[in-house]
Amino acid sequence: MNPRKLSGLQKDALRLYRDCLRAIEKKPEESKARFQAFARHEFEKNIASLRRTDVKAIEHLLRVGRRRLEQYQSPNVRDITIV
């Protein structure tokens, strides 16, 4: 049984998601669930709107996601809501 190899973009997306989950662990206990829900919502929203072959859009979303992650990692950001 051969496990399917992931493309570079798939690996990047998984790495970003794992980094988000790691960053959430550093947030206050009372807001961790909201941060998790937000991260999941953002990934699911973008998965539904993209084709696998749309490389430029995926690369753009990965860059946007990295920038957002840097912003949300700030100790000043203590809570988040999904709009």
N, CA, C and O atoms as a GROMACS GRO file, in nm:
protein
  332
    1MET      N    1   0.085  -0.118   0.000
    1MET     CA    2   0.000   0.000   0.000
    1MET      C    3   0.089   0.124   0.000
    1MET      O    4   0.161   0.149   0.097
    2ASN      N    5   0.084   0.201  -0.107
    2ASN     CA    6   0.165   0.322  -0.120
    2ASN      C    7   0.088   0.442  -0.071
    2ASN      O    8  -0.020   0.472  -0.122
    3PRO      N    9   0.141   0.513   0.029
    3PRO     CA   10   0.076   0.637   0.069
    3PRO      C   11   0.095   0.741  -0.042
    3PRO      O   12   0.200   0.748  -0.105
    4ARG      N   13  -0.006   0.818  -0.064
    4ARG     CA   14   0.000   0.919  -0.170
    4ARG      C   15   0.097   1.029  -0.131
    4ARG      O   16   0.091   1.081  -0.019
    5LYS      N   17   0.186   1.066  -0.221
    5LYS     CA   18   0.281   1.173  -0.194
    5LYS      C   19   0.211   1.307  -0.204
    5LYS      O   20   0.126   1.329  -0.290
    6LEU      N   21   0.248   1.395  -0.114
    6LEU     CA   22   0.189   1.528  -0.114
    6LEU      C   23   0.273   1.622  -0.200
    6LEU      O   24   0.395   1.609  -0.206
    7SER      N   25   0.207   1.715  -0.265
    7SER     CA   26   0.278   1.815  -0.344
    7SER      C   27   0.341   1.916  -0.248
    7SER      O   28   0.311   1.917  -0.129
    8GLY      N   29   0.428   2.000  -0.301
    8GLY     CA   30   0.491   2.104  -0.220
    8GLY      C   31   0.390   2.200  -0.161
    8GLY      O   32   0.402   2.240  -0.045
    9LEU      N   33   0.288   2.237  -0.239
    9LEU     CA   34   0.186   2.328  -0.189
    9LEU      C   35   0.102   2.263  -0.079
    9LEU      O   36   0.065   2.329   0.018
   10GLN      N   37   0.073   2.134  -0.095
   10GLN     CA   38  -0.002   2.064   0.009
   10GLN      C   39   0.078   2.060   0.139
   10GLN      O   40   0.023   2.079   0.247
   11LYS      N   41   0.207   2.035   0.127
   11LYS     CA   42   0.293   2.034   0.246
   11LYS      C   43   0.297   2.171   0.310
   11LYS      O   44   0.294   2.182   0.433
   12ASP      N   45   0.305   2.276   0.228
   12ASP     CA   46   0.307   2.412   0.282
   12ASP      C   47   0.178   2.445   0.355
   12ASP      O   48   0.180   2.507   0.461
   13ALA      N   49   0.063   2.402   0.298
   13ALA     CA   50  -0.066   2.428   0.362
   13ALA      C   51  -0.076   2.353   0.495
   13ALA      O   52  -0.125   2.409   0.593
   14LEU      N   53  -0.032   2.229   0.498
   14LEU     CA   54  -0.034   2.152   0.622
   14LEU      C   55   0.059   2.214   0.727
   14LEU      O   56   0.026   2.219   0.845
   15ARG      N   57   0.174   2.260   0.682
   15ARG     CA   58   0.269   2.324   0.774
   15ARG      C   59   0.208   2.451   0.834
   15ARG      O   60   0.221   2.476   0.954
   16LEU      N   61   0.142   2.530   0.751
   16LEU     CA   62   0.076   2.651   0.799
   16LEU      C   63  -0.032   2.616   0.901
   16LEU      O   64  -0.043   2.682   1.004
   17TYR      N   65  -0.112   2.513   0.873
   17TYR     CA   66  -0.218   2.474   0.965
   17TYR      C   67  -0.159   2.427   1.099
   17TYR      O   68  -0.209   2.463   1.206
   18ARG      N   69  -0.053   2.347   1.092
   18ARG     CA   70   0.012   2.301   1.216
   18ARG      C   71   0.071   2.419   1.294
   18ARG      O   72   0.063   2.423   1.416
   19ASP      N   73   0.130   2.515   1.222
   19ASP     CA   74   0.184   2.634   1.288
   19ASP      C   75   0.073   2.713   1.357
   19ASP      O   76   0.092   2.769   1.465
   20CYS      N   77  -0.044   2.718   1.293
   20CYS     CA   78  -0.158   2.786   1.354
   20CYS      C   79  -0.199   2.716   1.483
   20CYS      O   80  -0.223   2.780   1.585
   21LEU      N   81  -0.205   2.583   1.478
   21LEU     CA   82  -0.243   2.508   1.598
   21LEU      C   83  -0.141   2.526   1.710
   21LEU      O   84  -0.178   2.536   1.827
   22ARG      N   85  -0.014   2.532   1.674
   22ARG     CA   86   0.090   2.556   1.776
   22ARG      C   87   0.076   2.695   1.837
   22ARG      O   88   0.093   2.712   1.958
   23ALA      N   89   0.045   2.793   1.754
   23ALA     CA   90   0.029   2.930   1.803
   23ALA      C   91  -0.092   2.940   1.896
   23ALA      O   92  -0.090   3.016   1.993
   24ILE      N   93  -0.195   2.863   1.867
   24ILE     CA   94  -0.316   2.866   1.949
   24ILE      C   95  -0.285   2.817   2.091
   24ILE      O   96  -0.344   2.865   2.187
   25GLU      N   97  -0.195   2.723   2.102
   25GLU     CA   98  -0.159   2.670   2.234
   25GLU      C   99  -0.101   2.778   2.327
   25GLU      O  100  -0.103   2.761   2.449
   26LYS      N  101  -0.052   2.886   2.272
   26LYS     CA  102   0.008   2.994   2.351
   26LYS      C  103  -0.094   3.101   2.388
   26LYS      O  104  -0.060   3.196   2.458
   27LYS      N  105  -0.217   3.086   2.343
   27LYS     CA  106  -0.322   3.183   2.371
   27LYS      C  107  -0.390   3.150   2.504
   27LYS      O  108  -0.380   3.038   2.553
   28PRO      N  109  -0.460   3.249   2.562
   28PRO     CA  110  -0.531   3.224   2.689
   28PRO      C  111  -0.631   3.109   2.674
   28PRO      O  112  -0.695   3.094   2.570
   29GLU      N  113  -0.643   3.032   2.778
   29GLU     CA  114  -0.728   2.912   2.777
   29GLU      C  115  -0.871   2.942   2.734
   29GLU      O  116  -0.932   2.864   2.660
   30GLU      N  117  -0.926   3.055   2.780
   30GLU     CA  118  -1.065   3.086   2.751
   30GLU      C  119  -1.089   3.124   2.604
   30GLU      O  120  -1.204   3.126   2.560
   31SER      N  121  -0.985   3.153   2.528
   31SER     CA  122  -1.005   3.190   2.387
   31SER      C  123  -0.950   3.087   2.288
   31SER      O  124  -0.963   3.106   2.167
   32LYS      N  125  -0.889   2.981   2.336
   32LYS     CA  126  -0.831   2.880   2.246
   32LYS      C  127  -0.935   2.821   2.151
   32LYS      O  128  -0.906   2.802   2.033
   33ALA      N  129  -1.053   2.791   2.201
   33ALA     CA  130  -1.156   2.730   2.117
   33ALA      C  131  -1.196   2.823   2.003
   33ALA      O  132  -1.219   2.778   1.891
   34ARG      N  133  -1.204   2.953   2.031
   34ARG     CA  134  -1.241   3.049   1.926
   34ARG      C  135  -1.130   3.062   1.822
   34ARG      O  136  -1.157   3.074   1.702
   35PHE      N  137  -1.004   3.059   1.866
   35PHE     CA  138  -0.893   3.062   1.771
   35PHE      C  139  -0.893   2.938   1.684
   35PHE      O  140  -0.868   2.946   1.563
   36GLN      N  141  -0.920   2.822   1.743
   36GLN     CA  142  -0.926   2.698   1.666
   36GLN      C  143  -1.040   2.703   1.564
   36GLN      O  144  -1.022   2.665   1.448
   37ALA      N  145  -1.155   2.750   1.608
   37ALA     CA  146  -1.270   2.760   1.518
   37ALA      C  147  -1.240   2.856   1.403
   37ALA      O  148  -1.277   2.831   1.289
   38PHE      N  149  -1.172   2.966   1.434
   38PHE     CA  150  -1.137   3.064   1.331
   38PHE      C  151  -1.041   3.002   1.229
   38PHE      O  152  -1.063   3.016   1.108
   39ALA      N  153  -0.936   2.936   1.276
   39ALA     CA  154  -0.839   2.875   1.185
   39ALA      C  155  -0.907   2.770   1.097
   39ALA      O  156  -0.886   2.768   0.975
   40ARG      N  157  -0.987   2.686   1.156
   40ARG     CA  158  -1.057   2.582   1.080
   40ARG      C  159  -1.150   2.645   0.977
   40ARG      O  160  -1.155   2.601   0.862
   41HIS      N  161  -1.224   2.749   1.019
   41HIS     CA  162  -1.316   2.818   0.928
   41HIS      C  163  -1.241   2.876   0.808
   41HIS      O  164  -1.286   2.860   0.694
   42GLU      N  165  -1.130   2.941   0.832
   42GLU     CA  166  -1.053   3.002   0.723
   42GLU      C  167  -1.002   2.897   0.625
   42GLU      O  168  -1.012   2.915   0.504
   43PHE      N  169  -0.948   2.788   0.676
   43PHE     CA  170  -0.897   2.683   0.588
   43PHE      C  171  -1.011   2.618   0.510
   43PHE      O  172  -0.997   2.596   0.389
   44GLU      N  173  -1.121   2.587   0.575
   44GLU     CA  174  -1.233   2.522   0.506
   44GLU      C  175  -1.296   2.615   0.402
   44GLU      O  176  -1.334   2.570   0.294
   45LYS      N  177  -1.305   2.743   0.434
   45LYS     CA  178  -1.361   2.840   0.340
   45LYS      C  179  -1.277   2.845   0.213
   45LYS      O  180  -1.330   2.846   0.102
   46ASN      N  181  -1.146   2.847   0.230
   46ASN     CA  182  -1.058   2.856   0.114
   46ASN      C  183  -1.047   2.725   0.038
   46ASN      O  184  -1.028   2.726  -0.084
   47ILE      N  185  -1.058   2.614   0.106
   47ILE     CA  186  -1.056   2.484   0.038
   47ILE      C  187  -1.176   2.474  -0.055
   47ILE      O  188  -1.164   2.426  -0.168
   48ALA      N  189  -1.290   2.518  -0.009
   48ALA     CA  190  -1.413   2.506  -0.087
   48ALA      C  191  -1.412   2.595  -0.211
   48ALA      O  192  -1.479   2.565  -0.310
   49SER      N  193  -1.337   2.703  -0.208
   49SER     CA  194  -1.342   2.799  -0.318
   49SER      C  195  -1.229   2.783  -0.420
   49SER      O  196  -1.223   2.858  -0.517
   50LEU      N  197  -1.140   2.687  -0.400
   50LEU     CA  198  -1.023   2.673  -0.488
   50LEU      C  199  -1.022   2.540  -0.561
   50LEU      O  200  -1.071   2.438  -0.512
   51ARG      N  201  -0.963   2.543  -0.680
   51ARG     CA  202  -0.932   2.419  -0.750
   51ARG      C  203  -0.787   2.385  -0.719
   51ARG      O  204  -0.705   2.474  -0.696
   52ARG      N  205  -0.755   2.257  -0.717
   52ARG     CA  206  -0.619   2.213  -0.687
   52ARG      C  207  -0.517   2.266  -0.787
   52ARG      O  208  -0.399   2.279  -0.754
   53THR      N  209  -0.561   2.294  -0.906
   53THR     CA  210  -0.469   2.339  -1.010
   53THR      C  211  -0.447   2.490  -1.010
   53THR      O  212  -0.368   2.540  -1.089
   54ASP      N  213  -0.515   2.561  -0.923
   54ASP     CA  214  -0.503   2.708  -0.916
   54ASP      C  215  -0.384   2.746  -0.828
   54ASP      O  216  -0.401   2.794  -0.716
   55VAL      N  217  -0.265   2.723  -0.879
   55VAL     CA  218  -0.142   2.736  -0.802
   55VAL      C  219  -0.120   2.879  -0.753
   55VAL      O  220  -0.082   2.900  -0.638
   56LYS      N  221  -0.144   2.976  -0.840
   56LYS     CA  222  -0.121   3.117  -0.802
   56LYS      C  223  -0.210   3.158  -0.685
   56LYS      O  224  -0.165   3.225  -0.592
   57ALA      N  225  -0.336   3.118  -0.690
   57ALA     CA  226  -0.428   3.153  -0.582
   57ALA      C  227  -0.388   3.083  -0.451
   57ALA      O  228  -0.395   3.143  -0.344
   58ILE      N  229  -0.345   2.959  -0.461
   58ILE     CA  230  -0.303   2.885  -0.341
   58ILE      C  231  -0.178   2.950  -0.281
   58ILE      O  232  -0.169   2.968  -0.160
   59GLU      N  233  -0.082   2.985  -0.366
   59GLU     CA  234   0.038   3.052  -0.316
   59GLU      C  235   0.004   3.185  -0.250
   59GLU      O  236   0.060   3.220  -0.147
   60HIS      N  237  -0.089   3.258  -0.310
   60HIS     CA  238  -0.133   3.386  -0.252
   60HIS      C  239  -0.195   3.364  -0.113
   60HIS      O  240  -0.162   3.434  -0.018
   61LEU      N  241  -0.284   3.265  -0.104
   61LEU     CA  242  -0.349   3.239   0.025
   61LEU      C  243  -0.248   3.191   0.130
   61LEU      O  244  -0.264   3.222   0.248
   62LEU      N  245  -0.147   3.118   0.090
   62LEU     CA  246  -0.043   3.077   0.184
   62LEU      C  247   0.033   3.198   0.237
   62LEU      O  248   0.063   3.206   0.356
   63ARG      N  249   0.064   3.294   0.147
   63ARG     CA  250   0.133   3.417   0.192
   63ARG      C  251   0.044   3.497   0.288
   63ARG      O  252   0.091   3.545   0.391
   64VAL      N  253  -0.083   3.510   0.252
   64VAL     CA  254  -0.177   3.583   0.338
   64VAL      C  255  -0.189   3.512   0.474
   64VAL      O  256  -0.190   3.577   0.579
   65GLY      N  257  -0.198   3.380   0.470
   65GLY     CA  258  -0.209   3.303   0.594
   65GLY      C  259  -0.088   3.320   0.683
   65GLY      O  260  -0.102   3.332   0.805
   66ARG      N  261   0.032   3.322   0.625
   66ARG     CA  262   0.155   3.342   0.704
   66ARG      C  263   0.155   3.480   0.770
   66ARG      O  264   0.192   3.494   0.886
   67ARG      N  265   0.112   3.582   0.693
   67ARG     CA  266   0.108   3.718   0.750
   67ARG      C  267   0.007   3.726   0.864
   67ARG      O  268   0.034   3.784   0.969
   68ARG      N  269  -0.110   3.665   0.842
   68ARG     CA  270  -0.211   3.665   0.949
   68ARG      C  271  -0.161   3.592   1.072
   68ARG      O  272  -0.181   3.637   1.185
   69LEU      N  273  -0.095   3.480   1.051
   69LEU     CA  274  -0.041   3.404   1.163
   69LEU      C  275   0.057   3.489   1.243
   69LEU      O  276   0.053   3.489   1.366
   70GLU      N  277   0.143   3.562   1.174
   70GLU     CA  278   0.238   3.650   1.244
   70GLU      C  279   0.163   3.754   1.327
   70GLU      O  280   0.202   3.782   1.440
   71GLN      N  281   0.055   3.810   1.272
   71GLN     CA  282  -0.023   3.909   1.346
   71GLN      C  283  -0.090   3.847   1.468
   71GLN      O  284  -0.088   3.905   1.577
   72TYR      N  285  -0.149   3.729   1.450
   72TYR     CA  286  -0.222   3.666   1.558
   72TYR      C  287  -0.131   3.607   1.665
   72TYR      O  288  -0.177   3.579   1.776
   73GLN      N  289  -0.004   3.587   1.634
   73GLN     CA  290   0.091   3.536   1.732
   73GLN      C  291   0.130   3.642   1.834
   73GLN      O  292   0.188   3.610   1.937
   74SER      N  293   0.099   3.766   1.805
   74SER     CA  294   0.132   3.874   1.897
   74SER      C  295   0.065   3.851   2.032
   74SER      O  296  -0.051   3.812   2.039
   75PRO      N  297   0.140   3.874   2.140
   75PRO     CA  298   0.080   3.856   2.274
   75PRO      C  299  -0.036   3.953   2.300
   75PRO      O  300  -0.118   3.929   2.389
   76ASN      N  301  -0.043   4.062   2.224
   76ASN     CA  302  -0.151   4.158   2.241
   76ASN      C  303  -0.284   4.107   2.189
   76ASN      O  304  -0.390   4.155   2.229
   77VAL      N  305  -0.281   4.009   2.099
   77VAL     CA  306  -0.403   3.949   2.045
   77VAL      C  307  -0.443   3.836   2.137
   77VAL      O  308  -0.378   3.731   2.141
   78ARG      N  309  -0.551   3.858   2.211
   78ARG     CA  310  -0.591   3.761   2.314
   78ARG      C  311  -0.718   3.688   2.281
   78ARG      O  312  -0.750   3.586   2.342
   79ASP      N  313  -0.794   3.740   2.183
   79ASP     CA  314  -0.921   3.676   2.148
   79ASP      C  315  -0.953   3.707   2.001
   79ASP      O  316  -0.893   3.796   1.941
   80ILE      N  317  -1.046   3.632   1.946
   80ILE     CA  318  -1.082   3.647   1.804
   80ILE      C  319  -1.227   3.604   1.787
   80ILE      O  320  -1.278   3.523   1.864
   81THR      N  321  -1.291   3.659   1.685
   81THR     CA  322  -1.427   3.617   1.652
   81THR      C  323  -1.437   3.589   1.504
   81THR      O  324  -1.361   3.644   1.424
   82ILE      N  325  -1.530   3.503   1.466
   82ILE     CA  326  -1.557   3.473   1.327
   82ILE      C  327  -1.674   3.559   1.284
   82ILE      O  328  -1.779   3.559   1.348
   83VAL      N  329  -1.655   3.632   1.176
   83VAL     CA  330  -1.761   3.722   1.128
   83VAL      C  331  -1.826   3.661   1.007
   83VAL      O  332  -1.918   3.720   0.950
   0.00000   0.00000   0.00000
